[in-house]
Amino acid sequence: MSPDPSTDGPGREGPGEDEPGWAAPGPVAPAPAAPPPSPPSAPPPGTPAPAAPPPGPTRDWALAAAATAALPAALPGSSPGGPPHAPRRKRRGWIICLVVMLGTILGFAIAGTVLFVDRTLPPYQGAYDFMSDVTDGNQQAATAGLCAADRSRPESAFGALSRKIDIGDTVSVNALDVDRNGDRAAVDIIVDPSGTGPSRSFGLPMRLERGDWKACPGDLLR
């Protein structure tokens, strides 16, 4: 009779199916240990170092980002979020307006100077020279400064002038008050009395004869 495997004995391997613990796992054998990593082998002497990777899109983008970060956050005179050149355009507009205004003022000044030299200065200079000769007592030069109508009768012309100027009065010629009309003009003469009286003025008639301005005080009587 063969032995029953479910009975105890030297040939029994484990519990039977109807015994508790028959399906419990047996002892597990430990896994073998992994070998230690070998140290990296050094390159043989004389081997060149690996070359850097060629510049590509990624590297170019990184360089551009670094350059952009080095720039200032905002240009001078610009506001964040606005056009950076708007203040510069406004400033340029003011400069243009200022240049135009200065050019206009300069043009008026030049035009006034030309007008004074061409129209006002000649009769003024003739009246100034004539009155200087009269106040200095230079009768011959004063007579030569008379117009043709008064040169034939100088006594009458100087008599009309003496009614306007007394001995001791200070006489000045006003360059800012010259009324010219073609070859005739009236130059303002300012008389300051020697006493305490107020100053007075009168217009000295002048005529253009042969390119020279001559005084016509006789017209004050006409």
C-alpha positions as a printed NumPy array, in Angstrom:
array([[  0.   ,   0.   ,   0.   ],
       [  1.451,   3.366,  -1.009],
       [  1.711,   6.092,   1.545],
       [ -0.868,   8.856,   1.555],
       [  0.717,  12.162,   0.605],
       [ -1.67 ,  13.996,   2.896],
       [ -0.305,  12.249,   5.967],
       [  2.7  ,  13.302,   7.923],
       [  5.88 ,  11.709,   6.854],
       [  9.151,  12.372,   5.417],
       [  7.808,  12.528,   1.896],
       [  5.141,  15.194,   2.563],
       [  5.933,  18.536,   0.798],
       [  3.288,  20.818,   2.331],
       [ -0.231,  21.084,   3.63 ],
       [ -3.013,  19.68 ,   1.654],
       [ -5.752,  21.621,  -0.011],
       [ -8.122,  21.047,   2.893],
       [ -5.627,  22.268,   5.48 ],
       [ -5.125,  25.922,   6.473],
       [ -2.113,  27.749,   5.033],
       [ -1.798,  25.62 ,   2.016],
       [ -1.895,  28.619,  -0.398],
       [  0.534,  30.89 ,   1.618],
       [  3.636,  31.856,  -0.364],
       [  6.849,  30.318,   0.585],
       [ 10.037,  32.231,   1.333],
       [ 11.233,  34.459,  -1.591],
       [ 14.87 ,  34.313,  -2.571],
       [ 16.661,  37.747,  -2.508],
       [ 17.437,  39.345,  -5.89 ],
       [ 21.066,  39.465,  -6.848],
       [ 22.818,  42.839,  -6.12 ],
       [ 23.571,  45.097,  -9.126],
       [ 27.253,  45.524,  -9.884],
       [ 28.731,  48.938,  -8.885],
       [ 28.958,  51.484, -11.754],
       [ 32.313,  51.61 , -13.316],
       [ 34.007,  55.077, -13.294],
       [ 33.971,  56.907, -16.658],
       [ 37.041,  56.251, -18.583],
       [ 39.189,  59.349, -19.18 ],
       [ 39.883,  60.211, -22.814],
       [ 43.307,  59.258, -23.952],
       [ 45.89 ,  62.031, -23.854],
       [ 45.933,  64.293, -26.932],
       [ 42.241,  63.842, -27.705],
       [ 40.675,  67.275, -28.736],
       [ 37.754,  68.606, -26.698],
       [ 34.33 ,  68.211, -28.275],
       [ 33.359,  71.184, -30.44 ],
       [ 30.542,  73.524, -29.33 ],
       [ 27.247,  72.973, -31.075],
       [ 26.757,  75.232, -34.108],
       [ 24.512,  78.304, -33.6  ],
       [ 20.972,  77.405, -34.295],
       [ 17.554,  78.995, -33.889],
       [ 17.517,  78.258, -30.164],
       [ 20.893,  79.861, -29.534],
       [ 20.116,  82.908, -31.713],
       [ 16.868,  83.452, -29.817],
       [ 18.743,  83.29 , -26.507],
       [ 21.311,  85.862, -27.7  ],
       [ 18.555,  88.192, -28.932],
       [ 16.718,  87.895, -25.617],
       [ 19.905,  88.724, -23.692],
       [ 20.592,  91.775, -25.89 ],
       [ 17.017,  92.995, -25.457],
       [ 17.242,  92.64 , -21.686],
       [ 20.384,  94.818, -21.686],
       [ 18.531,  97.735, -23.314],
       [ 16.845, 100.381, -21.094],
       [ 13.253,  99.725, -20.221],
       [ 12.001, 102.949, -21.849],
       [ 13.535, 105.617, -24.022],
       [ 13.916, 109.109, -22.515],
       [ 10.766, 111.119, -23.002],
       [  8.568, 108.119, -23.783],
       [  5.798, 106.646, -21.705],
       [  5.23 , 102.922, -21.223],
       [  2.763, 101.59 , -23.709],
       [  2.906, 104.71 , -25.915],
       [  4.876, 105.491, -29.044],
       [  8.482, 106.249, -28.038],
       [  8.949, 109.   , -30.642],
       [  5.779, 111.029, -29.96 ],
       [  7.462, 113.568, -27.564],
       [ 10.313, 114.005, -30.011],
       [  7.845, 114.877, -32.782],
       [  6.113, 117.439, -30.547],
       [  9.454, 118.966, -29.633],
       [ 10.405, 119.127, -33.304],
       [  7.112, 120.887, -34.055],
       [  7.81 , 123.552, -31.43 ],
       [ 11.291, 124.053, -32.839],
       [  9.887, 124.519, -36.338],
       [  7.337, 127.07 , -35.062],
       [ 10.073, 128.932, -33.189],
       [ 12.298, 129.02 , -36.269],
       [  9.409, 130.326, -38.388],
       [  8.619, 133.046, -35.836],
       [ 12.264, 134.106, -35.589],
       [ 12.513, 134.134, -39.388],
       [  9.403, 136.336, -39.621],
       [ 10.735, 138.772, -37.018],
       [ 14.094, 138.878, -38.776],
       [ 12.345, 139.518, -42.099],
       [ 10.391, 142.447, -40.644],
       [ 13.571, 143.842, -39.097],
       [ 15.42 , 143.635, -42.409],
       [ 12.493, 145.183, -44.278],
       [ 12.286, 148.017, -41.729],
       [ 16.007, 148.651, -41.977],
       [ 15.895, 148.766, -45.764],
       [ 12.879, 151.097, -45.638],
       [ 14.631, 153.404, -43.182],
       [ 17.868, 153.534, -45.154],
       [ 16.135, 154.012, -48.507],
       [ 13.262, 156.35 , -47.601],
       [ 13.733, 157.855, -44.131],
       [ 17.461, 158.328, -43.744],
       [ 18.139, 160.622, -46.767],
       [ 15.623, 163.415, -45.867],
       [ 16.548, 163.079, -42.197],
       [ 20.246, 163.488, -42.99 ],
       [ 19.523, 166.587, -45.13 ],
       [ 17.467, 168.191, -42.347],
       [ 20.113, 167.321, -39.741],
       [ 22.926, 168.893, -41.754],
       [ 20.866, 172.032, -42.444],
       [ 19.828, 172.561, -38.823],
       [ 23.416, 171.967, -37.633],
       [ 24.626, 174.751, -39.939],
       [ 21.847, 177.086, -38.69 ],
       [ 22.553, 176.509, -34.971],
       [ 26.324, 176.769, -35.529],
       [ 25.89 , 180.153, -37.319],
       [ 27.397, 178.866, -40.582],
       [ 25.353, 181.117, -42.883],
       [ 27.069, 180.172, -46.162],
       [ 26.579, 176.39 , -45.639],
       [ 23.02 , 176.944, -44.38 ],
       [ 22.207, 178.977, -47.501],
       [ 23.615, 176.191, -49.695],
       [ 21.289, 173.779, -47.884],
       [ 18.167, 175.717, -48.964],
       [ 15.967, 174.514, -51.798],
       [ 15.939, 176.47 , -55.096],
       [ 12.747, 178.374, -54.204],
       [ 14.261, 179.703, -50.927],
       [ 17.821, 180.174, -52.137],
       [ 16.765, 183.195, -54.224],
       [ 15.392, 184.899, -51.072],
       [ 17.277, 183.46 , -48.079],
       [ 16.319, 186.326, -45.726],
       [ 12.65 , 185.415, -45.968],
       [ 13.429, 181.701, -45.467],
       [ 15.596, 182.289, -42.372],
       [ 13.036, 184.75 , -41.017],
       [ 10.359, 182.04 , -41.162],
       [ 12.721, 179.689, -39.364],
       [ 13.536, 182.223, -36.637],
       [  9.853, 182.4  , -35.743],
       [ 10.119, 178.749, -34.711],
       [ 13.505, 178.836, -32.977],
       [ 14.724, 181.382, -30.452],
       [ 18.31 , 182.114, -29.47 ],
       [ 19.472, 179.657, -26.836],
       [ 16.989, 176.932, -27.73 ],
       [ 18.231, 173.384, -28.118],
       [ 17.265, 171.919, -31.465],
       [ 17.166, 168.201, -32.349],
       [ 15.993, 166.321, -35.41 ],
       [ 13.606, 163.414, -34.814],
       [ 14.62 , 160.452, -36.993],
       [ 11.501, 158.524, -36.002],
       [  9.111, 161.107, -37.449],
       [  9.857, 161.567, -41.131],
       [  6.861, 161.845, -43.437],
       [  7.985, 161.282, -47.018],
       [  5.875, 161.452, -50.163],
       [  7.941, 160.98 , -53.299],
       [ 10.444, 163.847, -53.641],
       [  8.946, 165.813, -50.757],
       [  9.157, 165.146, -47.033],
       [  8.511, 166.739, -43.662],
       [ 11.038, 166.098, -40.89 ],
       [ 10.055, 166.691, -37.252],
       [ 12.219, 169.291, -35.472],
       [ 12.099, 169.298, -31.66 ],
       [ 12.859, 172.609, -29.904],
       [ 13.695, 172.63 , -26.189],
       [ 13.545, 176.179, -24.753],
       [ 16.421, 177.413, -22.636],
       [ 14.005, 178.368, -19.852],
       [ 11.382, 176.262, -18.129],
       [  8.898, 176.288, -20.967],
       [  7.67 , 173.052, -22.549],
       [  9.334, 171.665, -25.648],
       [  7.667, 172.191, -29.002],
       [  8.09 , 170.799, -32.488],
       [  7.366, 171.626, -36.11 ],
       [  7.728, 169.922, -39.454],
       [ 10.592, 171.225, -41.622],
       [  9.694, 170.934, -45.334],
       [ 12.321, 169.115, -47.441],
       [ 12.65 , 168.639, -51.21 ],
       [ 14.731, 166.268, -53.303],
       [ 16.72 , 168.29 , -55.877],
       [ 19.388, 166.702, -58.109],
       [ 19.819, 163.774, -55.704],
       [ 20.164, 165.937, -52.552],
       [ 17.569, 166.796, -49.966],
       [ 17.244, 170.56 , -49.395],
       [ 15.369, 172.457, -46.696],
       [ 12.46 , 174.725, -47.64 ],
       [ 11.608, 176.706, -44.469],
       [  9.925, 179.363, -46.651],
       [  7.058, 176.901, -47.131],
       [  6.155, 177.529, -43.486],
       [  4.983, 180.995, -44.568],
       [  3.077, 179.815, -47.616]])
